[in-house]
Coordinates of C-alpha atoms in Angstrom, one line a residue:
X1 CA -54.8 45.6 17.1
X2 CA -57.5 45.2 14.5
X3 CA -56.5 43.0 11.2
X4 CA -56.5 46.1 8.7
X5 CA -54.0 47.9 11.0
X6 CA -52.0 44.7 11.4
X7 CA -51.8 44.4 7.4
X8 CA -50.5 47.6 7.3
X9 CA -47.8 47.2 9.7
X10 CA -46.3 43.8 9.1
X11 CA -45.5 41.7 5.8
X12 CA -44.2 38.9 7.1
X13 CA -45.7 36.3 10.2
X14 CA -43.5 33.4 11.4
X15 CA -45.4 30.6 13.3
X16 CA -43.4 29.2 16.0
X17 CA -43.8 25.8 18.4
X18 CA -45.1 27.6 21.6
X19 CA -43.3 26.7 25.0
X20 CA -44.5 25.0 28.0
X21 CA -44.5 28.4 29.6
X22 CA -46.9 29.9 27.4
X23 CA -49.3 27.2 28.1
X24 CA -50.4 28.6 31.3
X25 CA -51.7 32.0 29.6
X26 CA -54.2 29.7 28.0
X27 CA -57.2 28.9 30.4
X28 CA -58.2 26.4 27.4
X29 CA -55.1 24.1 28.1
X30 CA -54.7 24.2 32.1
X31 CA -56.5 21.0 31.8
X32 CA -53.9 19.4 29.6
X33 CA -50.2 18.3 30.9
X34 CA -47.6 20.6 29.3
X35 CA -44.8 19.0 27.5
X36 CA -41.3 19.5 29.5
X37 CA -38.7 21.8 27.3
X38 CA -35.2 22.4 27.4
X39 CA -33.5 25.6 25.0
X40 CA -30.4 27.0 24.8
X41 CA -29.1 29.8 22.8
X42 CA -25.8 29.3 21.0
X43 CA -23.6 30.5 18.0
X44 CA -21.8 28.6 15.2
X45 CA -17.9 30.0 14.3
X46 CA -16.2 29.7 11.4
X47 CA -13.2 27.3 12.5
X48 CA -14.7 26.2 15.9
X49 CA -18.3 25.1 15.4
X50 CA -20.1 26.0 11.7
X51 CA -19.3 22.3 10.7
X52 CA -22.4 22.5 8.1
X53 CA -24.6 20.1 7.2
X54 CA -24.4 16.2 7.1
X55 CA -22.4 15.7 4.0
X56 CA -19.7 17.9 5.1
X57 CA -18.1 14.3 6.7
X58 CA -14.9 15.6 8.2
X59 CA -16.4 19.2 9.9
X60 CA -20.0 18.4 10.6
X61 CA -19.5 16.8 13.9
X62 CA -18.0 19.7 15.1
X63 CA -21.5 21.9 15.4
X64 CA -22.9 21.9 18.8
X65 CA -24.5 18.8 19.9
X66 CA -27.2 18.2 22.5
X67 CA -28.0 14.4 23.5
X68 CA -31.7 13.7 24.5
X69 CA -31.8 10.1 26.3
X70 CA -35.1 8.5 26.3
X71 CA -35.9 6.0 29.7
X72 CA -35.5 2.2 28.8
X73 CA -39.2 1.7 31.0
X74 CA -40.8 4.2 29.0
X75 CA -42.8 3.7 25.6
X76 CA -42.5 6.1 22.9
X77 CA -41.6 9.7 23.9
X78 CA -43.0 12.4 21.5
X79 CA -40.3 14.9 20.8
X80 CA -40.1 17.9 18.9
X81 CA -37.2 19.5 17.8
X82 CA -36.7 23.2 17.0
X83 CA -33.9 25.2 15.3
X84 CA -34.5 29.5 15.0
X85 CA -31.7 31.8 13.8
X86 CA -31.1 34.6 15.7
X87 CA -33.0 38.2 13.9
X88 CA -29.7 40.7 13.5
X89 CA -30.7 44.0 13.8
X90 CA -27.8 45.2 11.8
X91 CA -28.9 43.6 8.6
X92 CA -31.2 44.5 6.3
X93 CA -34.9 43.3 6.2
X94 CA -34.5 42.8 2.6
X95 CA -31.8 39.8 3.2
X96 CA -33.1 36.5 3.2
X97 CA -32.3 34.1 6.0
X98 CA -29.7 32.4 6.0
X99 CA -30.3 28.0 5.5
X100 CA -30.4 25.7 8.7
X101 CA -31.4 22.8 9.7
X102 CA -30.1 20.0 11.9
X103 CA -29.5 16.3 12.0
X104 CA -30.4 13.6 14.4
X105 CA -28.4 10.6 15.3
X106 CA -28.9 7.2 17.3
X107 CA -26.1 6.7 19.2
X108 CA -24.7 4.2 21.4
X109 CA -25.4 4.5 25.2
X110 CA -21.2 4.3 26.1
X111 CA -20.6 7.0 23.4
X112 CA -19.9 10.7 24.4
X113 CA -19.6 12.4 21.2
X114 CA -20.7 12.2 17.4
X115 CA -17.4 12.0 16.1
X116 CA -16.4 12.5 11.9
X117 CA -15.6 8.4 12.1
X118 CA -19.1 8.1 13.5
X119 CA -20.6 10.3 11.0
X120 CA -19.0 8.4 7.8
X121 CA -19.7 5.1 9.0
X122 CA -23.4 5.4 10.1
X123 CA -26.1 7.4 7.8
X124 CA -28.4 9.8 10.4
X125 CA -31.8 9.0 12.0
X126 CA -33.5 11.9 10.2
X127 CA -32.3 15.3 9.3
X128 CA -34.3 18.3 8.6
X129 CA -33.3 19.7 4.9
X130 CA -31.9 23.1 5.1
X131 CA -33.9 25.9 4.9
X132 CA -34.4 29.6 4.3
X133 CA -36.5 30.2 7.0
X134 CA -36.4 31.8 10.6
X135 CA -37.5 28.3 12.2
X136 CA -37.3 24.7 11.3
X137 CA -39.4 22.1 13.5
X138 CA -40.1 18.4 13.3
X139 CA -42.0 16.1 15.3
X140 CA -40.3 12.3 16.5
X141 CA -41.6 9.4 18.3
X142 CA -38.7 8.3 19.5
X143 CA -37.9 4.7 21.4
X144 CA -35.4 4.2 24.4
X145 CA -32.2 5.1 23.6
X146 CA -29.8 7.8 23.4
X147 CA -29.7 10.5 20.5
X148 CA -27.7 13.4 19.3
X149 CA -29.0 16.5 17.8
X150 CA -26.6 18.6 15.5
X151 CA -28.1 22.1 14.8
X152 CA -26.0 23.4 11.5
X153 CA -26.3 26.3 8.8
X154 CA -24.2 26.4 6.1
X155 CA -20.5 25.6 6.6
X156 CA -18.7 28.3 7.8
X157 CA -21.1 30.3 8.5
X158 CA -21.4 33.1 11.6
X159 CA -24.6 33.3 13.8
X160 CA -26.7 32.6 16.4
X161 CA -29.5 30.0 16.8
X162 CA -32.1 29.2 19.4
X163 CA -32.8 25.2 19.9
X164 CA -35.5 24.0 22.0
X165 CA -36.0 20.5 22.8
X166 CA -39.8 19.9 23.5
X167 CA -41.3 16.2 25.1
X168 CA -44.3 15.0 26.4
X169 CA -42.7 12.5 28.9
X170 CA -39.6 12.6 31.0
X171 CA -36.2 12.2 28.9
X172 CA -32.8 13.9 29.7
X173 CA -31.5 16.6 27.5
X174 CA -28.2 18.3 28.1
X175 CA -25.6 19.7 25.8
X176 CA -22.4 17.5 24.9
X177 CA -19.2 19.1 26.6
X178 CA -16.3 17.7 28.1
X179 CA -14.3 18.5 31.2
X180 CA -10.9 20.1 31.4
X181 CA -8.3 17.5 32.1
X182 CA -4.7 17.0 31.0
X183 CA -2.8 14.2 31.3
X184 CA 0.6 15.1 33.1
X185 CA 3.9 13.6 32.3
X186 CA 2.4 11.4 29.2
X187 CA 5.6 12.1 27.1
X188 CA 7.4 10.0 29.3
X189 CA 5.4 6.8 28.8
X190 CA 6.2 7.0 25.0
X191 CA 10.2 7.5 25.6
X192 CA 13.4 5.2 25.3
X193 CA 15.9 7.5 24.7
X194 CA 17.6 8.3 28.0
X195 CA 21.3 7.9 26.2
X196 CA 20.5 10.6 24.3
X197 CA 19.3 12.7 26.7
X198 CA 22.4 12.2 28.8
X199 CA 24.2 13.1 25.5
X200 CA 22.1 16.2 24.5
X201 CA 22.4 17.2 28.5
X202 CA 26.0 16.9 28.7
X203 CA 26.7 19.4 25.3
X204 CA 24.1 21.7 26.5
X205 CA 26.3 22.0 30.0
X206 CA 29.4 23.0 28.2
X207 CA 27.5 26.0 25.8
X208 CA 24.8 27.3 28.4
X209 CA 25.0 28.5 31.9
X210 CA 23.1 26.6 34.9
X211 CA 19.7 28.5 33.7
X212 CA 19.1 29.7 30.6
X213 CA 16.4 32.4 29.5
X214 CA 13.7 32.3 26.9
X215 CA 16.1 33.6 24.0
X216 CA 18.5 31.0 25.3
X217 CA 15.8 28.3 25.0
X218 CA 15.2 29.7 21.2
X219 CA 18.0 29.3 20.7
X220 CA 18.7 25.4 21.4
X221 CA 15.2 24.4 19.9
X222 CA 16.3 26.3 16.5
X223 CA 20.0 24.2 17.3
X224 CA 18.5 20.8 17.9
X225 CA 15.9 21.0 14.9
X226 CA 16.2 17.7 14.6
X227 CA 14.1 16.9 17.8
X228 CA 11.5 17.8 15.5
X229 CA 11.8 15.5 12.8
X230 CA 15.1 14.3 11.1
X231 CA 15.8 17.3 8.4
X232 CA 16.1 16.1 4.8
X233 CA 20.1 15.8 3.8
X234 CA 21.2 19.3 2.9
X235 CA 18.3 20.8 3.9
X236 CA 18.0 22.9 7.5
X237 CA 15.0 23.1 9.7
X238 CA 13.3 26.2 8.3
X239 CA 11.8 28.9 10.8
X240 CA 11.7 28.3 14.5
X241 CA 10.0 28.5 17.5
X242 CA 8.9 32.2 18.6
X243 CA 10.2 33.9 21.5
X244 CA 6.6 33.8 22.7
X245 CA 6.4 30.1 22.3
X246 CA 9.6 30.1 24.5
X247 CA 8.1 31.9 27.3
X248 CA 5.5 30.0 27.5
X249 CA 7.4 26.4 27.1
X250 CA 9.9 28.4 29.9
X251 CA 6.6 28.8 32.5
X252 CA 5.8 25.5 32.4
X253 CA 9.0 24.2 34.3
X254 CA 9.5 27.6 36.0
X255 CA 7.6 27.5 39.4
X256 CA 9.3 30.0 40.9
X257 CA 8.5 32.5 38.3
X258 CA 12.0 33.7 37.9
X259 CA 11.9 33.8 34.2
X260 CA 14.8 31.3 34.2
X261 CA 14.7 27.3 33.3
X262 CA 17.1 25.0 34.7
X263 CA 19.3 23.3 31.9
X264 CA 18.5 20.1 33.2
X265 CA 15.0 20.4 32.5
X266 CA 15.8 20.9 28.6
X267 CA 15.6 17.2 28.1
X268 CA 12.3 16.4 29.3
X269 CA 11.2 19.2 27.6
X270 CA 12.0 18.5 24.6
X271 CA 10.6 14.8 25.1
X272 CA 7.4 16.6 25.7
X273 CA 7.6 19.1 22.6
X274 CA 8.4 15.5 20.3
X275 CA 5.5 13.9 21.7
X276 CA 3.2 17.2 20.7
X277 CA 4.9 17.1 17.1
X278 CA 4.0 13.4 16.5
X279 CA 0.4 13.8 17.5
X280 CA 0.0 17.3 15.1
X281 CA 1.7 14.7 12.6
X282 CA -0.8 12.4 13.0
X283 CA -3.8 14.6 12.2
X284 CA -1.5 15.8 9.1
X285 CA -2.1 18.5 7.5
X286 CA -4.9 20.6 6.0
X287 CA -3.3 20.1 2.3
X288 CA -4.3 16.4 2.4
X289 CA -0.2 16.5 1.5
X290 CA 3.3 16.3 3.3
X291 CA 5.3 18.9 5.2
X292 CA 6.2 21.9 3.4
X293 CA 9.9 22.4 3.5
X294 CA 9.4 25.3 1.2
X295 CA 7.3 27.2 4.4
X296 CA 9.1 25.1 7.4
X297 CA 8.0 22.7 9.6
X298 CA 6.9 25.3 11.7
X299 CA 4.3 27.1 9.2
X300 CA 2.4 23.4 8.5
X301 CA -1.1 24.1 9.4
X302 CA -4.2 21.6 9.8
X303 CA -8.3 22.5 10.1
X304 CA -8.7 24.3 12.8
X305 CA -11.9 22.3 13.1
X306 CA -9.4 19.1 13.9
X307 CA -8.0 20.9 17.5
X308 CA -10.4 18.3 19.4
X309 CA -9.1 15.9 18.3
X310 CA -5.2 17.6 18.5
X311 CA -5.9 17.2 22.0
X312 CA -7.0 14.1 22.5
X313 CA -4.3 12.9 20.9
X314 CA -2.2 14.8 22.9
X315 CA -3.1 13.8 26.3
X316 CA -5.5 16.7 27.0
X317 CA -9.5 17.1 26.6
X318 CA -11.2 21.0 26.7
X319 CA -14.5 22.1 27.4
X320 CA -16.7 23.8 24.7
X321 CA -15.8 27.3 26.1
X322 CA -12.1 26.4 26.2
X323 CA -11.9 25.1 22.8
X324 CA -13.6 28.0 21.4
X325 CA -11.3 30.7 23.2
X326 CA -8.2 28.6 21.6
X327 CA -9.6 28.8 18.7
X328 CA -10.2 32.4 18.5
X329 CA -6.7 32.9 20.4
X330 CA -4.2 30.7 18.1
X331 CA -5.6 30.2 15.0
X332 CA -6.1 32.2 11.8
X333 CA -8.4 31.4 8.3
X334 CA -9.6 28.5 9.8
X335 CA -6.2 27.1 10.3
X336 CA -3.9 26.5 13.2
X337 CA -0.4 26.5 12.6
X338 CA 2.4 23.7 14.6
X339 CA 3.1 27.0 16.1
X340 CA -0.4 27.8 17.4
X341 CA -0.7 24.1 18.5
X342 CA 2.2 24.1 20.5
X343 CA 1.3 27.3 22.0
X344 CA -2.1 25.8 23.1
X345 CA -0.5 22.9 24.5
X346 CA 1.5 24.9 27.0
X347 CA -1.0 27.1 28.1
X348 CA -3.6 24.7 28.8
X349 CA -0.8 22.5 30.6
X350 CA 0.6 25.7 32.2
X351 CA -3.1 26.9 33.5
X352 CA -3.6 23.1 34.9
X353 CA -0.6 23.5 36.7
X354 CA -1.3 27.1 38.3
X355 CA -4.5 26.1 39.2
X356 CA -3.6 23.0 40.9
X357 CA -0.9 24.6 42.9
X358 CA -3.6 27.3 43.8
X359 CA -6.5 25.1 44.9
X360 CA -3.3 24.0 47.4
X361 CA -2.3 26.3 48.8
X362 CA -5.5 28.7 49.3
X363 CA -7.9 27.5 51.7
X364 CA -10.5 28.8 49.3
X365 CA -9.9 29.2 45.4
X366 CA -12.2 32.1 43.7
X367 CA -11.6 30.8 40.5
X368 CA -12.7 27.4 38.9
X369 CA -10.3 25.4 36.5
X370 CA -11.9 27.2 33.5
X371 CA -11.8 30.6 34.5
X372 CA -8.2 29.7 35.3
X373 CA -7.5 28.5 31.6
X374 CA -9.8 31.2 29.9
X375 CA -7.5 34.2 31.6
X376 CA -4.1 31.9 30.8
X377 CA -5.1 31.9 27.1
X378 CA -5.9 35.5 26.9
X379 CA -2.5 36.3 29.2

């Protein structure tokens, strides 16, 4: 294309770093060693991983994280980090590009993930300031060690992006992720209320049949409001668990899929709920105050960005994909209620139990654990 024709057809041109694959197309570069490259196409989602730049201490650690490990025997590695936002065809060509950037931290080798506490205590090694451009790129000379790159846009902004990390020598690069794990019966390690459980079981036997359904479980949970924190004098527990939550809880103790729960399992189920509720309280409401009795304990909320920390406190970890599904399924307006959090924990435990049961019975399980969890979350 001739230059005059190019000027007629185009008004803006963006220059980007080429990848090592493009070097093969240029004969003049064949004598040089191409740089190694790693790339990933990801997206920011409000309430999940659109945590914003490093000045947002409480949420910036939720951004996608990419780890760079420079081997100890190597000299300084020359690294280029580039973050490009994906062009959206539905947007007007006159719309300005959103602001994007990234932050890089040096982390200890044994640290699996950058956390809000780490961000509040450590200054970043460097950062690319927020710019209204298609791509931001910065050159680094990194010594041996571990580094984490956090691409970001403005806080709560949805958008897709491409991150590329190029190095002139061997360096391990991967996206920070976690395994899907739940610690079974973790609540039993903190329970010293056997006599209380016996009295509760005695009262239930006098009022309910040996096996109960979800509506009867809902009635029991509403009656035993004290299991979710002693009510204040003169105030009864407001709201209560929904029937959907009670069905999910019942399924945890219903391996035969009969739709009924033995009354003998109620004390253990109550203990598990108390443990989960304590974890929810430790994270604290998103308003930074105390639980609001005007809305009821069941209506209390925390930021959905803290869901990963909630899972940790409850004895569970989830992969990035599973956590994204939990946020999309049980969070609203970048917040998660106690009801949504308990539903998340119930679905996670149920998926793990069903998967291990299927894995034991079947010679060849066609599903992975993550696939089973995602199916259970959306069921």
